[in-house]
PDB file of C-alpha atoms in Angstrom:
ATOM      1  CA  MET H 260      -9.828   0.029  71.815  1.00  0.00           C
ATOM      2  CA  GLU H 261      -6.673   0.538  69.827  1.00  0.00           C
ATOM      3  CA  TRP H 262      -5.847  -3.126  70.016  1.00  0.00           C
ATOM      4  CA  TYR H 263      -9.591  -4.391  69.509  1.00  0.00           C
ATOM      5  CA  PHE H 264      -9.251  -4.948  65.712  1.00  0.00           C
ATOM      6  CA  PRO H 265      -5.918  -6.540  65.761  1.00  0.00           C
ATOM      7  CA  LEU H 266      -6.936  -8.905  68.457  1.00  0.00           C
ATOM      8  CA  LYS H 267     -10.070  -9.700  66.813  1.00  0.00           C
ATOM      9  CA  LEU H 268      -8.360 -10.483  63.596  1.00  0.00           C
ATOM     10  CA  LEU H 269      -5.890 -12.579  65.551  1.00  0.00           C
ATOM     11  CA  HIS H 270      -8.739 -14.217  67.420  1.00  0.00           C
ATOM     12  CA  ILE H 271     -10.676 -15.221  64.127  1.00  0.00           C
ATOM     13  CA  LEU H 272      -7.323 -16.150  62.101  1.00  0.00           C
ATOM     14  CA  SER H 273      -6.474 -18.518  64.906  1.00  0.00           C
ATOM     15  CA  SER H 274      -9.972 -20.031  65.044  1.00  0.00           C
ATOM     16  CA  THR H 275      -9.868 -20.281  61.451  1.00  0.00           C
ATOM     17  CA  LEU H 276      -6.433 -22.156  61.469  1.00  0.00           C
ATOM     18  CA  LEU H 277      -7.785 -24.375  64.335  1.00  0.00           C
ATOM     19  CA  PHE H 278     -10.805 -25.555  62.410  1.00  0.00           C
ATOM     20  CA  GLY H 279      -9.119 -25.638  59.176  1.00  0.00           C
ATOM     21  CA  THR H 280      -6.059 -27.542  60.164  1.00  0.00           C
ATOM     22  CA  GLY H 281      -8.307 -30.135  62.108  1.00  0.00           C
ATOM     23  CA  LEU H 282     -10.671 -30.549  59.177  1.00  0.00           C
ATOM     24  CA  GLY H 283      -8.000 -30.856  56.671  1.00  0.00           C
ATOM     25  CA  THR H 284      -5.760 -33.377  58.601  1.00  0.00           C
ATOM     26  CA  ALA H 285      -8.990 -35.390  59.516  1.00  0.00           C
ATOM     27  CA  PHE H 286      -9.776 -35.659  55.710  1.00  0.00           C
ATOM     28  CA  PHE H 287      -6.400 -36.686  54.572  1.00  0.00           C
ATOM     29  CA  ALA H 288      -6.070 -39.330  57.730  1.00  0.00           C
ATOM     30  CA  LEU H 289      -9.468 -40.719  56.681  1.00  0.00           C
ATOM     31  CA  SER H 290      -8.490 -40.811  53.061  1.00  0.00           C
ATOM     32  CA  ALA H 291      -5.258 -42.430  53.721  1.00  0.00           C
ATOM     33  CA  HIS H 292      -6.978 -44.894  55.965  1.00  0.00           C
ATOM     34  CA  ARG H 293      -9.518 -45.860  53.512  1.00  0.00           C
ATOM     35  CA  SER H 294      -6.970 -46.377  50.870  1.00  0.00           C
ATOM     36  CA  GLY H 295      -5.543 -49.223  52.630  1.00  0.00           C
ATOM     37  CA  ASP H 296      -2.111 -48.335  51.329  1.00  0.00           C
ATOM     38  CA  LEU H 297       0.560 -48.595  54.055  1.00  0.00           C
ATOM     39  CA  ALA H 298       2.918 -45.991  52.760  1.00  0.00           C
ATOM     40  CA  THR H 299       0.065 -43.388  52.107  1.00  0.00           C
ATOM     41  CA  ILE H 300      -0.999 -44.165  55.927  1.00  0.00           C
ATOM     42  CA  ALA H 301       2.391 -43.781  57.350  1.00  0.00           C
ATOM     43  CA  HIS H 302       3.228 -40.820  55.193  1.00  0.00           C
ATOM     44  CA  THR H 303      -0.097 -39.177  56.075  1.00  0.00           C
ATOM     45  CA  TRP H 304      -0.068 -39.679  59.785  1.00  0.00           C
ATOM     46  CA  ARG H 305       3.566 -38.420  60.027  1.00  0.00           C
ATOM     47  CA  HIS H 306       2.237 -35.007  58.388  1.00  0.00           C
ATOM     48  CA  VAL H 307      -0.976 -34.970  60.712  1.00  0.00           C
ATOM     49  CA  VAL H 308       1.292 -35.013  63.882  1.00  0.00           C
ATOM     50  CA  TRP H 309       3.561 -32.366  62.203  1.00  0.00           C
ATOM     51  CA  ALA H 310       0.667 -30.295  61.284  1.00  0.00           C
ATOM     52  CA  ASP H 311      -0.803 -30.276  64.621  1.00  0.00           C
ATOM     53  CA  ASN H 312       2.451 -29.332  66.159  1.00  0.00           C
ATOM     54  CA  LEU H 313       3.027 -26.439  63.831  1.00  0.00           C
ATOM     55  CA  PHE H 314      -0.506 -25.085  63.214  1.00  0.00           C
ATOM     56  CA  THR H 315      -2.894 -26.557  65.765  1.00  0.00           C
ATOM     57  CA  TRP H 316      -0.790 -25.806  69.056  1.00  0.00           C
ATOM     58  CA  PRO H 317      -0.442 -22.062  68.483  1.00  0.00           C
ATOM     59  CA  ALA H 318      -4.136 -21.604  67.676  1.00  0.00           C
ATOM     60  CA  VAL H 319      -4.955 -23.614  70.708  1.00  0.00           C
ATOM     61  CA  VAL H 320      -2.913 -21.278  72.828  1.00  0.00           C
ATOM     62  CA  LEU H 321      -3.778 -18.131  70.952  1.00  0.00           C
ATOM     63  CA  GLN H 322      -7.457 -18.647  71.177  1.00  0.00           C
ATOM     64  CA  PRO H 323      -8.082 -18.420  75.148  1.00  0.00           C
ATOM     65  CA  ILE H 324      -5.627 -15.547  75.228  1.00  0.00           C
ATOM     66  CA  THR H 325      -7.168 -13.450  72.522  1.00  0.00           C
ATOM     67  CA  GLY H 326     -10.498 -14.325  73.563  1.00  0.00           C
ATOM     68  CA  TYR H 327      -9.854 -13.188  77.185  1.00  0.00           C
ATOM     69  CA  LEU H 328      -8.271  -9.966  75.886  1.00  0.00           C
ATOM     70  CA  LEU H 329     -11.126  -9.143  73.777  1.00  0.00           C
ATOM     71  CA  ILE H 330     -13.776  -9.893  76.614  1.00  0.00           C
ATOM     72  CA  ASP H 331     -11.606  -7.613  78.796  1.00  0.00           C
ATOM     73  CA  ARG H 332     -11.583  -4.935  76.131  1.00  0.00           C
ATOM     74  CA  LEU H 333     -15.395  -5.124  75.675  1.00  0.00           C
ATOM     75  CA  GLY H 334     -16.107  -4.929  79.351  1.00  0.00           C
ATOM     76  CA  LEU H 335     -17.805  -8.183  79.185  1.00  0.00           C
ATOM     77  CA  SER H 336     -18.135 -11.074  81.782  1.00  0.00           C
ATOM     78  CA  LEU H 337     -16.811 -14.717  81.528  1.00  0.00           C
ATOM     79  CA  SER H 338     -20.454 -15.376  82.913  1.00  0.00           C
ATOM     80  CA  THR H 339     -21.968 -13.890  79.867  1.00  0.00           C
ATOM     81  CA  PRO H 340     -24.041 -16.824  78.501  1.00  0.00           C
ATOM     82  CA  TRP H 341     -22.469 -17.143  74.854  1.00  0.00           C
ATOM     83  CA  ILE H 342     -19.112 -16.645  76.316  1.00  0.00           C
ATOM     84  CA  LEU H 343     -19.648 -19.243  79.068  1.00  0.00           C
ATOM     85  CA  TYR H 344     -21.198 -22.053  76.703  1.00  0.00           C
ATOM     86  CA  SER H 345     -18.068 -21.142  74.361  1.00  0.00           C
ATOM     87  CA  LEU H 346     -15.440 -21.726  77.396  1.00  0.00           C
ATOM     88  CA  ILE H 347     -17.362 -24.890  78.226  1.00  0.00           C
ATOM     89  CA  LEU H 348     -17.471 -26.111  74.546  1.00  0.00           C
ATOM     90  CA  TYR H 349     -13.683 -25.243  74.342  1.00  0.00           C
ATOM     91  CA  LEU H 350     -12.976 -27.370  77.444  1.00  0.00           C
ATOM     92  CA  LEU H 351     -14.903 -30.289  75.955  1.00  0.00           C
ATOM     93  CA  ILE H 352     -12.893 -29.917  72.559  1.00  0.00           C
ATOM     94  CA  GLY H 353      -9.576 -29.827  74.536  1.00  0.00           C
ATOM     95  CA  LEU H 354     -10.783 -33.131  76.435  1.00  0.00           C
ATOM     96  CA  CYS H 355     -11.177 -34.754  73.047  1.00  0.00           C
ATOM     97  CA  TRP H 356      -8.082 -33.125  71.434  1.00  0.00           C
ATOM     98  CA  LEU H 357      -5.535 -34.141  74.152  1.00  0.00           C
ATOM     99  CA  PRO H 358      -6.080 -37.870  73.587  1.00  0.00           C
ATOM    100  CA  VAL H 359      -6.136 -37.422  69.950  1.00  0.00           C
ATOM    101  CA  LEU H 360      -2.714 -36.213  70.007  1.00  0.00           C
ATOM    102  CA  TRP H 361      -1.565 -39.220  71.762  1.00  0.00           C
ATOM    103  CA  LEU H 362      -3.443 -41.391  69.195  1.00  0.00           C
ATOM    104  CA  GLN H 363      -2.307 -39.718  66.159  1.00  0.00           C
ATOM    105  CA  ALA H 364       1.497 -40.259  67.429  1.00  0.00           C
ATOM    106  CA  ARG H 365       0.536 -43.785  68.166  1.00  0.00           C
ATOM    107  CA  LEU H 366      -1.139 -44.194  64.962  1.00  0.00           C
ATOM    108  CA  ARG H 367       1.980 -42.977  63.143  1.00  0.00           C
ATOM    109  CA  ASP H 368       4.263 -45.058  65.047  1.00  0.00           C
ATOM    110  CA  LEU H 369       2.101 -48.198  64.262  1.00  0.00           C
ATOM    111  CA  ALA H 370       1.873 -47.507  60.671  1.00  0.00           C
ATOM    112  CA  LEU H 371       5.716 -46.531  60.365  1.00  0.00           C
ATOM    113  CA  THR H 372       6.495 -49.825  62.107  1.00  0.00           C
ATOM    114  CA  ALA H 373       4.309 -52.122  59.959  1.00  0.00           C
ATOM    115  CA  GLN H 374       5.800 -50.424  56.866  1.00  0.00           C
ATOM    116  CA  ARG H 375       9.235 -50.945  58.073  1.00  0.00           C
ATOM    117  CA  SER H 376       8.575 -54.478  58.866  1.00  0.00           C
ATOM    118  CA  GLY H 377       6.608 -55.360  56.030  1.00  0.00           C
ATOM    119  CA  ASN H 378       3.617 -56.493  58.058  1.00  0.00           C
ATOM    120  CA  ALA H 379       0.107 -55.414  57.900  1.00  0.00           C
ATOM    121  CA  LEU H 380      -1.589 -52.974  60.167  1.00  0.00           C
ATOM    122  CA  GLY H 381      -2.966 -54.936  63.069  1.00  0.00           C
ATOM    123  CA  ASP H 382      -5.765 -54.814  65.279  1.00  0.00           C
ATOM    124  CA  ASP H 383      -4.395 -52.097  67.687  1.00  0.00           C
ATOM    125  CA  TYR H 384      -4.214 -49.774  64.767  1.00  0.00           C
ATOM    126  CA  ARG H 385      -7.904 -50.341  63.564  1.00  0.00           C
ATOM    127  CA  ARG H 386      -8.947 -50.102  67.441  1.00  0.00           C
ATOM    128  CA  LEU H 387      -7.164 -46.684  67.996  1.00  0.00           C
ATOM    129  CA  PHE H 388      -8.079 -45.267  64.729  1.00  0.00           C
ATOM    130  CA  ARG H 389     -11.672 -45.930  65.793  1.00  0.00           C
ATOM    131  CA  TYR H 390     -11.100 -44.045  69.191  1.00  0.00           C
ATOM    132  CA  TRP H 391      -9.447 -41.199  67.036  1.00  0.00           C
ATOM    133  CA  PHE H 392     -12.440 -41.135  64.625  1.00  0.00           C
ATOM    134  CA  ALA H 393     -15.020 -40.982  67.545  1.00  0.00           C
ATOM    135  CA  LEU H 394     -13.311 -38.373  69.524  1.00  0.00           C
ATOM    136  CA  GLY H 395     -13.231 -35.986  66.270  1.00  0.00           C
ATOM    137  CA  TRP H 396     -17.061 -35.819  66.098  1.00  0.00           C
ATOM    138  CA  PRO H 397     -17.652 -34.105  69.374  1.00  0.00           C
ATOM    139  CA  ALA H 398     -14.518 -31.513  68.758  1.00  0.00           C
ATOM    140  CA  PHE H 399     -15.644 -30.695  65.499  1.00  0.00           C
ATOM    141  CA  VAL H 400     -19.431 -30.263  66.433  1.00  0.00           C
ATOM    142  CA  SER H 401     -18.192 -28.018  69.513  1.00  0.00           C
ATOM    143  CA  VAL H 402     -16.081 -25.874  67.069  1.00  0.00           C
ATOM    144  CA  ILE H 403     -18.976 -25.257  64.902  1.00  0.00           C
ATOM    145  CA  ALA H 404     -21.202 -24.441  67.866  1.00  0.00           C
ATOM    146  CA  ILE H 405     -18.559 -21.992  69.089  1.00  0.00           C
ATOM    147  CA  PHE H 406     -18.443 -20.046  65.750  1.00  0.00           C
ATOM    148  CA  ALA H 407     -22.226 -19.752  65.968  1.00  0.00           C
ATOM    149  CA  LEU H 408     -22.241 -18.698  69.585  1.00  0.00           C
ATOM    150  CA  MET H 409     -19.795 -16.026  68.482  1.00  0.00           C
ATOM    151  CA  VAL H 410     -21.544 -14.962  65.680  1.00  0.00           C
ATOM    152  CA  LEU H 411     -25.289 -14.765  67.056  1.00  0.00           C
ATOM    153  CA  LYS H 412     -24.319 -13.976  70.567  1.00  0.00           C
ATOM    154  CA  PRO H 413     -27.482 -15.195  72.089  1.00  0.00           C
ATOM    155  CA  SER H 414     -28.559 -14.096  75.575  1.00  0.00           C
TER     156      SER H 414
END
């Protein structure tokens, strides 16, 4: 049990980082988009992509590692209902997030290209933004559901 508390702390901190970075970048990306200011949009997408690489990726990797080690230390099974549901939701989040990574990079590139050329953002940008926005909802709801499962541990 000597590693239990450091593992648990790392698990909680990485989940907080995962959720906080996602919520923060989504807020700023949506705010920039709504501003209609091309320089702000391009600048924000550049930072959103950077933040995902710097903060979200490490948290995404740490979550299943620390989670598995905690399950092992506690002698629980992956088939324990709240753990199984959390894993399913984590996979759903991943299925949403992986295309979001590509979308964010593409949105950044479209915004930077428009800014450099002096053109307005086109239909491609608006279409990809709608996909990005739509994929964020199931991911965020799933993260909140996982938090609830971790706290409540329903049978």
